[in-house]
Short mmCIF file of C-alpha atoms in Angstrom, two decimals:
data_model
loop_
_atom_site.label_atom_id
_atom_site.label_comp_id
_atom_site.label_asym_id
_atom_site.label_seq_id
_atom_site.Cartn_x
_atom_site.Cartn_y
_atom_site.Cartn_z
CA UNK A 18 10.94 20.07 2.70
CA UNK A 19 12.41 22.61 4.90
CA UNK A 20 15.64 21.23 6.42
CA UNK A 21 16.17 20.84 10.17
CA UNK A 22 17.44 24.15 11.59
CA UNK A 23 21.72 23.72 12.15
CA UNK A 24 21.55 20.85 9.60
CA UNK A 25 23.92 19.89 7.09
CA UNK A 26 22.88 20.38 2.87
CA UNK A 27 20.84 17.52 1.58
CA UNK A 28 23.47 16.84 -0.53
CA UNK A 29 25.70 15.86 2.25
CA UNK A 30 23.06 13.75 4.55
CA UNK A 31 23.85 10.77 6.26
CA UNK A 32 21.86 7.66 5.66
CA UNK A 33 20.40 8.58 9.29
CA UNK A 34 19.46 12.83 8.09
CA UNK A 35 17.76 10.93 5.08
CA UNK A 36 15.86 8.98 7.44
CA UNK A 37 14.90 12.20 9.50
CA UNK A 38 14.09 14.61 6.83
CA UNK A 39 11.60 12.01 5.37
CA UNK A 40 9.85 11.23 8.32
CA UNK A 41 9.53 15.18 9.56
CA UNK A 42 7.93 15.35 6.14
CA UNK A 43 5.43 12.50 6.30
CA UNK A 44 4.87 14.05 9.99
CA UNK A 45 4.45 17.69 8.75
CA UNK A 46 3.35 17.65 5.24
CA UNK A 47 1.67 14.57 4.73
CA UNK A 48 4.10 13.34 2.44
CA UNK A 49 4.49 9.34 1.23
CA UNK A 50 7.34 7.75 2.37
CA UNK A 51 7.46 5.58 -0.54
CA UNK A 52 7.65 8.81 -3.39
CA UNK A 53 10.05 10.69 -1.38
CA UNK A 54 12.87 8.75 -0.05
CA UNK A 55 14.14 7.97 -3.46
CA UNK A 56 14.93 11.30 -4.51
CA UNK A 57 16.26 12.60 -0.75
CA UNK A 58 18.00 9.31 -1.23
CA UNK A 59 19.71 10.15 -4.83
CA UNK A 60 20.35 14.23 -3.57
CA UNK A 61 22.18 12.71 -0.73
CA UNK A 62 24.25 10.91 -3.20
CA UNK A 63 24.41 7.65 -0.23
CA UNK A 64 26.42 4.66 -1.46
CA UNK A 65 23.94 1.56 -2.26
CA UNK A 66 24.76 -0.07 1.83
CA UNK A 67 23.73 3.62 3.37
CA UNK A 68 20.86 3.64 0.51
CA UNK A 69 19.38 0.37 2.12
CA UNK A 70 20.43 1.38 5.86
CA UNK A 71 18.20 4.86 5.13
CA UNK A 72 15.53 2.59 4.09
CA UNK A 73 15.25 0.57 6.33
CA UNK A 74 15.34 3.13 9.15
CA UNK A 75 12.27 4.75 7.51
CA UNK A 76 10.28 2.15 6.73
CA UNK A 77 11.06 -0.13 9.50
CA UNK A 78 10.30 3.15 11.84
CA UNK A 79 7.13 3.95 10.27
CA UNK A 80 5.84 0.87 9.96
CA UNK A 81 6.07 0.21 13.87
CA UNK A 82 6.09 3.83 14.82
CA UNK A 83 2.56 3.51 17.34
CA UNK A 84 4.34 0.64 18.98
CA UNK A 85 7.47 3.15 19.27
CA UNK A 86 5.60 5.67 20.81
CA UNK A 87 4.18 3.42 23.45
CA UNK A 88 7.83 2.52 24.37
CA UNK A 89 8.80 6.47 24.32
CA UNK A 90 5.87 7.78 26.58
CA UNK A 91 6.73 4.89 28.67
CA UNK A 92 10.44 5.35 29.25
CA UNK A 93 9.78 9.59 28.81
CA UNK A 94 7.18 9.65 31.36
CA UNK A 95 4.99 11.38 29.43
CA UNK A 96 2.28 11.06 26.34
CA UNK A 97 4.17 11.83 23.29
CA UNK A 98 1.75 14.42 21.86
CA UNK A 99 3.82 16.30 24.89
CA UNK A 100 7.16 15.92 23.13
CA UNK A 101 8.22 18.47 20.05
CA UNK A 102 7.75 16.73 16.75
CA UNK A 103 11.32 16.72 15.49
CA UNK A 104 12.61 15.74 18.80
CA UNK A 105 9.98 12.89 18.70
CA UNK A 106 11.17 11.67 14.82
CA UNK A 107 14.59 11.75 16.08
CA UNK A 108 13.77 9.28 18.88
CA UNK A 109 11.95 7.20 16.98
CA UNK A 110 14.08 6.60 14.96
CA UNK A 111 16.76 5.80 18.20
CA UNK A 112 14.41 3.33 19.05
CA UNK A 113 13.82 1.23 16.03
CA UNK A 114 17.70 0.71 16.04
CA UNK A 115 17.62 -0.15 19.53
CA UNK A 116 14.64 -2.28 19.37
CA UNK A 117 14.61 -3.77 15.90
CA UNK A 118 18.08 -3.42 14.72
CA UNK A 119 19.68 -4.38 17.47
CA UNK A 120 22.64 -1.09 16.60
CA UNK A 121 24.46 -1.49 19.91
CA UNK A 122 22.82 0.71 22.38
CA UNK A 123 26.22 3.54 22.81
CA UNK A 124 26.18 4.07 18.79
CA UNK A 125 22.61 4.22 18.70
CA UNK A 126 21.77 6.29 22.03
CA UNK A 127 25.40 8.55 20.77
CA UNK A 128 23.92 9.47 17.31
CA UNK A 129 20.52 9.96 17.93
CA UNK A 130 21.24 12.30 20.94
CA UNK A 131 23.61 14.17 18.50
CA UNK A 132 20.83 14.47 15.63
CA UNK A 133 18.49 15.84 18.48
CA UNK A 134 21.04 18.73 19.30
CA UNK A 135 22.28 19.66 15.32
CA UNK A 136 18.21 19.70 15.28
CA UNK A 137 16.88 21.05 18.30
CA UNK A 138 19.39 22.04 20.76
CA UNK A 139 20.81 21.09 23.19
CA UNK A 140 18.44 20.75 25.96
CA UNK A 141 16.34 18.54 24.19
CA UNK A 142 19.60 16.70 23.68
CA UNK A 143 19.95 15.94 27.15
CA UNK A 144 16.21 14.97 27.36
CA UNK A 145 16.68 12.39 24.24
CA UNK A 146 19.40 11.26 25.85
CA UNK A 147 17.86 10.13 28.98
CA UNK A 148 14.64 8.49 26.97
CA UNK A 149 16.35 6.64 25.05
CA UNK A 150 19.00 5.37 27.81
CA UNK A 151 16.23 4.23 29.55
CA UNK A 152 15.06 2.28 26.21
CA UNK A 153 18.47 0.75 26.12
CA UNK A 154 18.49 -0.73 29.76
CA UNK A 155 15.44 -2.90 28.74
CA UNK A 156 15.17 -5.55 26.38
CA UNK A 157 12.62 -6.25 23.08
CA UNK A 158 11.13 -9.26 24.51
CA UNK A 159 11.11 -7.33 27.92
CA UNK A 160 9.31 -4.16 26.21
CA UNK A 161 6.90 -6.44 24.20
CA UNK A 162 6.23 -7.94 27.63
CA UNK A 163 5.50 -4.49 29.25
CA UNK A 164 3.43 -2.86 26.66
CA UNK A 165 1.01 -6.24 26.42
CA UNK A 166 0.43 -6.39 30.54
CA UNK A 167 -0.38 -3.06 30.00
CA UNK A 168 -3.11 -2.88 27.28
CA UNK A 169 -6.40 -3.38 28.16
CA UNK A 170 -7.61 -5.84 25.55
CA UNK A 171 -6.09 -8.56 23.66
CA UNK A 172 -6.83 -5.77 20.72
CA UNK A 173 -4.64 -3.35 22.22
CA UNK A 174 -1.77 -6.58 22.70
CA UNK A 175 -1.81 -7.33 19.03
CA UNK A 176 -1.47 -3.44 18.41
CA UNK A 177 1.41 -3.18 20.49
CA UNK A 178 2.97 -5.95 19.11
CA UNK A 179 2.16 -5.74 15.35
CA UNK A 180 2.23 -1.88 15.21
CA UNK A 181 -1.43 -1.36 13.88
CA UNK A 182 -4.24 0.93 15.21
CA UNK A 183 -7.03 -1.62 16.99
CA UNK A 184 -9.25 -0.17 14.42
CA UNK A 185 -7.65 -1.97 11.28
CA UNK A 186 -6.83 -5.14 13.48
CA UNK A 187 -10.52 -5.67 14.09
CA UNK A 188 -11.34 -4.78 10.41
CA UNK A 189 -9.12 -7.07 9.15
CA UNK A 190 -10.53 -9.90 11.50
CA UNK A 191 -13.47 -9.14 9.90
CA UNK A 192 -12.64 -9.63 6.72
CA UNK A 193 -10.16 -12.64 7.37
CA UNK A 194 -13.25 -14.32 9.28
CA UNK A 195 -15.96 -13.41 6.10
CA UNK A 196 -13.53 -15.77 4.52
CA UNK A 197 -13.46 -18.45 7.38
CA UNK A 198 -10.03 -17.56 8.09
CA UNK A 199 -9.52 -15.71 10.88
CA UNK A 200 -7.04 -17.66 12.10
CA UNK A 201 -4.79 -16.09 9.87
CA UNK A 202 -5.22 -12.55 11.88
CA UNK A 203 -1.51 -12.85 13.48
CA UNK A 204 0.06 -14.13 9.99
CA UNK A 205 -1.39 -10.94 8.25
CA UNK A 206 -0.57 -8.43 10.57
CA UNK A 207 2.98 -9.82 10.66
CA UNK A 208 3.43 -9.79 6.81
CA UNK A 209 2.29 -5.84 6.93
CA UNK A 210 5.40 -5.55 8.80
CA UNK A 211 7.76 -7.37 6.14
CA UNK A 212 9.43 -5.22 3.30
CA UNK A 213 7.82 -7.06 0.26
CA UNK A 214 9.97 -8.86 -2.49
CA UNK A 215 9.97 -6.15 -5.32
CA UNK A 216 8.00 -7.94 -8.45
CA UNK A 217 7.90 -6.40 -12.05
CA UNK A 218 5.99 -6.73 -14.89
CA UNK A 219 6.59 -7.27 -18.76
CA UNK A 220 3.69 -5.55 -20.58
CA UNK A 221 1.88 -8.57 -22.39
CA UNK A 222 2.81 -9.06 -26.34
CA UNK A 223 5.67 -6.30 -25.61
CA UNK A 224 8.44 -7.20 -23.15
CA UNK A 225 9.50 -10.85 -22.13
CA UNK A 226 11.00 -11.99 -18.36
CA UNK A 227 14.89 -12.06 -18.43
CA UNK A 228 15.97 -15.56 -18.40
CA UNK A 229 17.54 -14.80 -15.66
CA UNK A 230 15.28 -14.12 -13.31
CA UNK A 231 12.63 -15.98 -11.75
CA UNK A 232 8.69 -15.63 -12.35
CA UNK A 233 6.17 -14.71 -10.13
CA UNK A 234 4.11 -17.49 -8.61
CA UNK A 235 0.78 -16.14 -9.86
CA UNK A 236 0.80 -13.58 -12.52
CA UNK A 237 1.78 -14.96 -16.20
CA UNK A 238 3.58 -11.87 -16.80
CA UNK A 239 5.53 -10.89 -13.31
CA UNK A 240 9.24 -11.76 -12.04
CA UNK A 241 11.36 -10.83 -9.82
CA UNK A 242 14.74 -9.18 -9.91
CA UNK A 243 17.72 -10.87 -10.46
CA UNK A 244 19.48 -8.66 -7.44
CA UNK A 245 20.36 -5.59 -7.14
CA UNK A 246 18.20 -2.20 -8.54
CA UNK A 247 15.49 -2.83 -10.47
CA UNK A 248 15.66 0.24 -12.07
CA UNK A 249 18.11 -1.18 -14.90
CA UNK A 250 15.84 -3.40 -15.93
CA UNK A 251 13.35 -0.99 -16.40
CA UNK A 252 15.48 1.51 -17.91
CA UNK A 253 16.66 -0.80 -20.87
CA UNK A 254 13.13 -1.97 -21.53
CA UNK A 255 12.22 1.21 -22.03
CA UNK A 256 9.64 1.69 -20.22
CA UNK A 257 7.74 -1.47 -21.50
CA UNK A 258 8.74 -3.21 -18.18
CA UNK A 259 8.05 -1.81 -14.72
CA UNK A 260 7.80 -2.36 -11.09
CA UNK A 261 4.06 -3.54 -10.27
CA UNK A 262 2.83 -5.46 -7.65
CA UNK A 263 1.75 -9.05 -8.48
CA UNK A 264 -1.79 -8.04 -7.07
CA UNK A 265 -2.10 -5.21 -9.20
CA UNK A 266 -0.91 -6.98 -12.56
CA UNK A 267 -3.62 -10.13 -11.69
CA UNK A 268 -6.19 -7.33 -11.06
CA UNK A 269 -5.59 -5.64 -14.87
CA UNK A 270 -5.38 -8.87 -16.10
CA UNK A 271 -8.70 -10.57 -14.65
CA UNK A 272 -10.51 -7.75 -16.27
CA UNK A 273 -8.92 -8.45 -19.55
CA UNK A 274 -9.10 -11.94 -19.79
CA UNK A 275 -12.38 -12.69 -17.86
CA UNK A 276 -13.90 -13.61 -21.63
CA UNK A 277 -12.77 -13.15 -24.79
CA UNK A 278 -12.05 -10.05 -26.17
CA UNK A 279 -14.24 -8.70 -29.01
CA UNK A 280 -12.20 -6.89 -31.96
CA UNK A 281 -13.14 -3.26 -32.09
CA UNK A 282 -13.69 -3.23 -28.37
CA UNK A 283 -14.10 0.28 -26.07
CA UNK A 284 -12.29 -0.29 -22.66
CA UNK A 285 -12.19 2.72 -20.28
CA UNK A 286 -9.57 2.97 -16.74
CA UNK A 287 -11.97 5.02 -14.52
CA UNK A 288 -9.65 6.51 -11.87
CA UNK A 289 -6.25 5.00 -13.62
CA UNK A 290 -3.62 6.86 -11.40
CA UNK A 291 -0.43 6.03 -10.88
CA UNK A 292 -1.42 4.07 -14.10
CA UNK A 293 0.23 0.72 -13.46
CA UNK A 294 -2.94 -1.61 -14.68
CA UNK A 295 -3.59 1.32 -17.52
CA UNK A 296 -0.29 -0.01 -18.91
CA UNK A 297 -1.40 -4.00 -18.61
CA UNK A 298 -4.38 -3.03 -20.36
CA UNK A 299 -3.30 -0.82 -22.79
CA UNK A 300 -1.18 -3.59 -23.91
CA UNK A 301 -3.67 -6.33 -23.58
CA UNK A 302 -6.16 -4.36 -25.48
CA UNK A 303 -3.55 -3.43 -28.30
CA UNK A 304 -2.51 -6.96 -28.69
CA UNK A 305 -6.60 -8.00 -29.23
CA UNK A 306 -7.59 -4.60 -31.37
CA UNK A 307 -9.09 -3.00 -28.87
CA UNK A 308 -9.20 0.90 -27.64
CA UNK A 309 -8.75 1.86 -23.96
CA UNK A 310 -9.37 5.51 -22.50
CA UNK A 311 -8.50 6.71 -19.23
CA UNK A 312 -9.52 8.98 -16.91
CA UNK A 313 -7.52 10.39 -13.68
CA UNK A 314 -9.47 13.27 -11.89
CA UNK A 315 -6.21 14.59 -10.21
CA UNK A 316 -3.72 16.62 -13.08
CA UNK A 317 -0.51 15.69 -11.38
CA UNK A 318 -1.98 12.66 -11.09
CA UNK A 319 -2.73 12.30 -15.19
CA UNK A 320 0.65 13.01 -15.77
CA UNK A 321 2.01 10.01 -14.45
CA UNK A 322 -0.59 7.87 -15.86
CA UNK A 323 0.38 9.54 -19.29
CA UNK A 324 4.01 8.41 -18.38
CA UNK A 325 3.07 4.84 -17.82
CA UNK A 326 1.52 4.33 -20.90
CA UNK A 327 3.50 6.60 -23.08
CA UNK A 328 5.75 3.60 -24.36
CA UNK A 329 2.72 1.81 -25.62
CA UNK A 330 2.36 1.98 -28.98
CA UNK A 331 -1.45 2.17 -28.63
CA UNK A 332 -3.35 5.97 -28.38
CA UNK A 333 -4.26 5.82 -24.46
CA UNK A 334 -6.09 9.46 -24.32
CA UNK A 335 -6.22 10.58 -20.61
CA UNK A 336 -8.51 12.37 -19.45
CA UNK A 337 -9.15 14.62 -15.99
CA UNK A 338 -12.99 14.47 -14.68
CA UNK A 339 -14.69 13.34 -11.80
CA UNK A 340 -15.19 9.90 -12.93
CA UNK A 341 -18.78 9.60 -11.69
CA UNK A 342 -20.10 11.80 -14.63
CA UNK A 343 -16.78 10.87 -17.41
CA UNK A 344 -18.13 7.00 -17.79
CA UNK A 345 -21.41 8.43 -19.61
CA UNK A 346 -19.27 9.90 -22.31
CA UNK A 347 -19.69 6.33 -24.12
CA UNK A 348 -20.51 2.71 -23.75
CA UNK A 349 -17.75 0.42 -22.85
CA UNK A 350 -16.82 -3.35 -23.76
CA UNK A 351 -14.85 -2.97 -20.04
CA UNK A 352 -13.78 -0.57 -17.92
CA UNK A 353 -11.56 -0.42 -14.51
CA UNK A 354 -12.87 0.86 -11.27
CA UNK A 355 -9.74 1.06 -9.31
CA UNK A 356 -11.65 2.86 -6.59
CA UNK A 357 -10.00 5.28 -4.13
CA UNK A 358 -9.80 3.61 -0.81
CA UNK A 359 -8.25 3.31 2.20
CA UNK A 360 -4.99 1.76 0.87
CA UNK A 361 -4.94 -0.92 3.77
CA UNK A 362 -4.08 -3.33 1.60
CA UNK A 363 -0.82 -2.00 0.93
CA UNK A 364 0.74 -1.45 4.11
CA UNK A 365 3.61 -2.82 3.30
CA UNK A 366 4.58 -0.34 1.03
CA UNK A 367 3.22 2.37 2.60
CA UNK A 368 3.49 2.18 6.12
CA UNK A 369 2.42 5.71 7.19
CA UNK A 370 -0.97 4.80 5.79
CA UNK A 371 -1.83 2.62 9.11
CA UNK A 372 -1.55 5.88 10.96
CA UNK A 373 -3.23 8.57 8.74
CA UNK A 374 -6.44 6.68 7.79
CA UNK A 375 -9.35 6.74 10.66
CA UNK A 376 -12.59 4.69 10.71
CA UNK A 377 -13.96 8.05 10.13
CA UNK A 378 -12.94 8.02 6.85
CA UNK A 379 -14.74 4.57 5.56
CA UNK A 380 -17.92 5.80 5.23
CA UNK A 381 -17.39 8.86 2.90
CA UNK A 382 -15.02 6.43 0.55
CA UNK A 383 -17.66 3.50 0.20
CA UNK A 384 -20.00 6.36 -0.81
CA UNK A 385 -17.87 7.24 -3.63
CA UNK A 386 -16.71 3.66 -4.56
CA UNK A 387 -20.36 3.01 -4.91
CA UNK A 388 -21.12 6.02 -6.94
CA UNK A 389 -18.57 5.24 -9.31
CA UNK A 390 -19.17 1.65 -9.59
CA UNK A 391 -22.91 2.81 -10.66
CA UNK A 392 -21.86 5.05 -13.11
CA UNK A 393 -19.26 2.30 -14.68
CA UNK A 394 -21.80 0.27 -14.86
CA UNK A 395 -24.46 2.64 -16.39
CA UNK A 396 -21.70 3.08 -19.50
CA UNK A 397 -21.32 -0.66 -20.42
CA UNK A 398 -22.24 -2.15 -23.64
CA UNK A 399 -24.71 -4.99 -23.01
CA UNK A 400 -22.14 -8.15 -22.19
CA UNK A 401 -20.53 -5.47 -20.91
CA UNK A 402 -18.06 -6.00 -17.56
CA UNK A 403 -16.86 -3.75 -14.90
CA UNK A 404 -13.93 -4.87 -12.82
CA UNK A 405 -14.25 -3.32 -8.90
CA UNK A 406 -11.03 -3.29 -7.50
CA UNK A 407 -9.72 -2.10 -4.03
CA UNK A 408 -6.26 -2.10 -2.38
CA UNK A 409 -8.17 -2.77 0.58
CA UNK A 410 -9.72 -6.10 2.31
CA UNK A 411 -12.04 -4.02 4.56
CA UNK A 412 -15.49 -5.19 4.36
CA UNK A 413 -17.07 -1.69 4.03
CA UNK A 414 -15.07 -1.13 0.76
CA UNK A 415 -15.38 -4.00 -0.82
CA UNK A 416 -18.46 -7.10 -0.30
CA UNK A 417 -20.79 -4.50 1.26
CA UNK A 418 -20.24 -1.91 -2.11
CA UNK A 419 -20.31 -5.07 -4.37
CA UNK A 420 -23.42 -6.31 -2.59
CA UNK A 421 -24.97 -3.08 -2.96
CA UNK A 422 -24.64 -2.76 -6.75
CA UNK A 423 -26.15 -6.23 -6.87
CA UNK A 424 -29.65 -5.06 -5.10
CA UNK A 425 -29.68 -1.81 -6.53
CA UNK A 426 -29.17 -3.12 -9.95
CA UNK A 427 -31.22 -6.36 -10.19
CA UNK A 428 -31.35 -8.43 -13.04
CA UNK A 429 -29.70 -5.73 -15.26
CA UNK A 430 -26.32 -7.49 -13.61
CA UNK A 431 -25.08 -10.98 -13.14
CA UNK A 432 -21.61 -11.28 -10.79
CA UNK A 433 -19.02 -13.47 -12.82
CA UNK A 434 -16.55 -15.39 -10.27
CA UNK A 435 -13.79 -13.31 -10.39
CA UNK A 436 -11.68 -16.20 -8.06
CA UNK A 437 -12.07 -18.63 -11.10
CA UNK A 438 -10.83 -16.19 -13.53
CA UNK A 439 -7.77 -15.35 -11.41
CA UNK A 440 -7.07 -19.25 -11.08
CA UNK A 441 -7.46 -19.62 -14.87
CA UNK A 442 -5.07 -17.18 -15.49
CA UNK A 443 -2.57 -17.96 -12.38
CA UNK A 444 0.68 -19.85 -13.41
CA UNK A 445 0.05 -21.69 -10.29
CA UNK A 446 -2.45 -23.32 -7.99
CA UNK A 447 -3.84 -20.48 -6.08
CA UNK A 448 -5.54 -20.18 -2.56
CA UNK A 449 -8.53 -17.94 -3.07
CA UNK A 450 -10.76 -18.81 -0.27
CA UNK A 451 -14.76 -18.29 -0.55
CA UNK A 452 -16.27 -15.83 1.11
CA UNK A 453 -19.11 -16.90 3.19
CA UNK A 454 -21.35 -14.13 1.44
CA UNK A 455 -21.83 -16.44 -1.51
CA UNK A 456 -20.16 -14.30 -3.73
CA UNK A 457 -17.74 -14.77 -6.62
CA UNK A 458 -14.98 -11.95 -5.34
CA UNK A 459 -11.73 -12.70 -5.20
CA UNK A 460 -9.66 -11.26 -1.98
CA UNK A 461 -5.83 -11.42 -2.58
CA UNK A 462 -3.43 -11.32 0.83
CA UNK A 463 -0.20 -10.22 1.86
CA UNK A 464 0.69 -13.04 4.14
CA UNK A 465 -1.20 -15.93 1.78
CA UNK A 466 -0.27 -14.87 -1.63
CA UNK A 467 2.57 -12.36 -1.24
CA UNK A 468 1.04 -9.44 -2.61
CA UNK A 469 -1.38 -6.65 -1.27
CA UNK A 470 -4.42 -7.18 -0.03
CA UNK A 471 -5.99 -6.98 -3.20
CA UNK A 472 -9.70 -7.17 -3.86
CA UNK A 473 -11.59 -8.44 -7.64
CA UNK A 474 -15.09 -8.51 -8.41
CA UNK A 475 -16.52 -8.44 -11.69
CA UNK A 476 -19.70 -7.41 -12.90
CA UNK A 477 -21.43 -8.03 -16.09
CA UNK A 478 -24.27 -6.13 -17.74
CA UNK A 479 -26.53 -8.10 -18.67
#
């Protein structure tokens, strides 16, 4: 990314120019917050305290950013589509540490303003100033108040206040309320906003938890960190541990152990990238004498997926193909469909995504999810079972694609209940509620289980 015009090398950022560069690049080149702050974080060189205050300042201002905006084109007078994009970074971030942090208003106001001059001069200085002066003289509970008398729907209040486009808020109810729990709506939309606890995984039969640090609730092979960087940890396993949500390692793992594993065994990762649950199976299937392929249409996208699995000592060739025509290039004992999606499961991780995705976009992904669910199950063995998995709760993407397969199929497929075989293999009792479709999926939550919004089903071939 280009650095703001009058700024200083990226070598010598503050933890607040870290902040800015990464947003302006989410903002202008669709980058992921998530992949990029690390490394701006490392060439800045920032002490661990300015590492976490740069982190939080992006993530905490994307994560609420349309509810910042509201309280900028409030206090600015104007919609903020009429204010110059790095001016507009700049005073979101200003507001996030007025609003959320609580900075004191002079130090917050002083170096925003200053970061809007080194980066735009100094008339739009002046103008930042008086924006975000006018933030200051108000309080939070005073702005929460004014932006919900001023939305038109109690959809618009809970976007306001929980920072998510009414669009996701009223799939989510939908998907909470297929469930019988749509009570929950407020609980998940305020978990979306909560950094989550960072979990990691020892590969099954390879790596075992530290004993000092504590396990995950669910998964039988996830912990947490002791304190401090995970990336230790990692480091001295080499490579056979790693940072994976807990949703993600149940996911790899309810495909593994749904049934016992037959000797000799073909398993096949569909779309495997970044290659987290390729690693769970590759090491399930190596500790049962099984094979696993995967496949990863993107080539950047390969490459990490040959990373995650190069410490394995199990042959895990990796392939690049549209995955709707690479499952017929065998028959398969299993195979993963981690289906693109959405990715509103994992809003808490990657904030940004609440504001890129549209409802425009659902349609065109639940016509390739259910493509490639077809053509995973076309290349099972008969006993055969294909695990659908989404990091995504919304309806469209997940029961209705399931449901789908079911018709279209017949009695070539029976549904196995994939909420029974996470509970089996759960280390504790787990709350997977049934949907009121009558099926056997099993829908994972941020603000219920502490992971992302993960969704199971698993299909066998009959």
């Amino acid at each position: 990314m280009t650095a703001p015009t009058g700024s200083v090398p990226a070598s010598g950022r503050s933890a607040r120019w870290v902040a800015y560069d990464v947003l302006r690049a989410v903002h202008e080149s669709d980058a992921y917050a998530n992949l990029l702050l690390p490394s701006t974080i490392a060439r800045a060189g920032l002490t661990s305290a300015d590492a976490g205050l740069a982190t939080e300042l992006t993530y905490g201002t994307l994560r609420r950013e349309g509810t910042y905006d509201a309280i900028i084109a409030d206090a600015a007078g104007r919609p903020v589509t009429a204010i110059d994009p790095p001016v507009l970074d700049a005073l979101r971030l200003g507001v996030h540490q007025l609003v959320a942090m609580r900075t004191p208003s002079h130090a917050a106001v002083n170096e925003t303003v200053r970061q809007v001059r080194q980066a735009a001069g100094t008339s739009a200085a002046g103008f930042a100033n008086a924006v975000l002066r006018r933030v200051s003289e108000r309080t939070p509970e005073e702005w929460d108040e004014r932006l919900a008398a001023a939305a038109r729907s109690d959809d618009e209040r809970l976007a306001v206040r929980y920072a998510h486009p009414v669009w996701v808020i009223r799939a989510f109810r939908r998907a909470l309320a297929a469930e019988g729990r749509a009570d929950e709506l407020d609980a998940l939309l305020d978990a979306d906003n909560t950094a989550p606890v960072v979990t990691l995984a020892a590969l099954p039969g390879l790596a075992e938890r530290p004993a000092d640090a504590a396990a995950t609730p669910y998964s039988p092979i996830g912990f947490r960190s002791a304190g401090g960087d995970p990336a230790g940890v990692v480091t001295a396993s080499g490579g056979l541990v790693r940072v994976q949500d807990e949703g993600s390692q149940l996911a790899a793992l309810a495909l593994a152990r749904a049934v016992p594993v037959r000797a000799g065994g073909r398993w096949l990762d569909l779309c495997a990238a970044p290659g987290g649950k390729t690693a769970v199976l590759a090491a399930e299937a190596l500790a049962h004498g099984a094979s696993l392929e995967a496949n990863e249409v993107s080539p950047a996208r390969a490459g990490l997926v040959r990373d995650s699995v190069a410490a394995i000592p199990l042959p895990v060739p990796v392939s690049e193909e549209d995955g709707r025509t690479r499952a017929a290039h065998g028959r398969y004992d299993r195979i993963l469909v981690d289906a693109p999606c959405t990715g509103l499961g994992a809003l808490r991780r990657r904030p940004e995504a609440r504001w890129r995705k549209q409802p425009a976009d659902v349609p065109e992904l639940a016509a390739l999810q259910a493509e490639l669910l077809a053509a995973a199950f076309d290349a099972l063995t008969p006993g055969g079972i294909v695990a659908y998995v989404t990091c995504s709760p919304h309806l469209a993407e997940t029961a209705a694609v399931v449901s789908e397969a079911l018709r279209t199929l017949g009695d070539r497929v029976e549904e196995l209940d994939a909420r029974a075989v996470v509970a089996a293999l759960s280390s504790a009792p787990i709350d997977l509620a049934a949907p009121t479709d009558g099926s056997g999926r099993a829908q994972l939550w941020p603000h219920r289980h502490g992971t992302d919004a993960m969704s199971i089903s698993l299909l066998r071939r009959r």
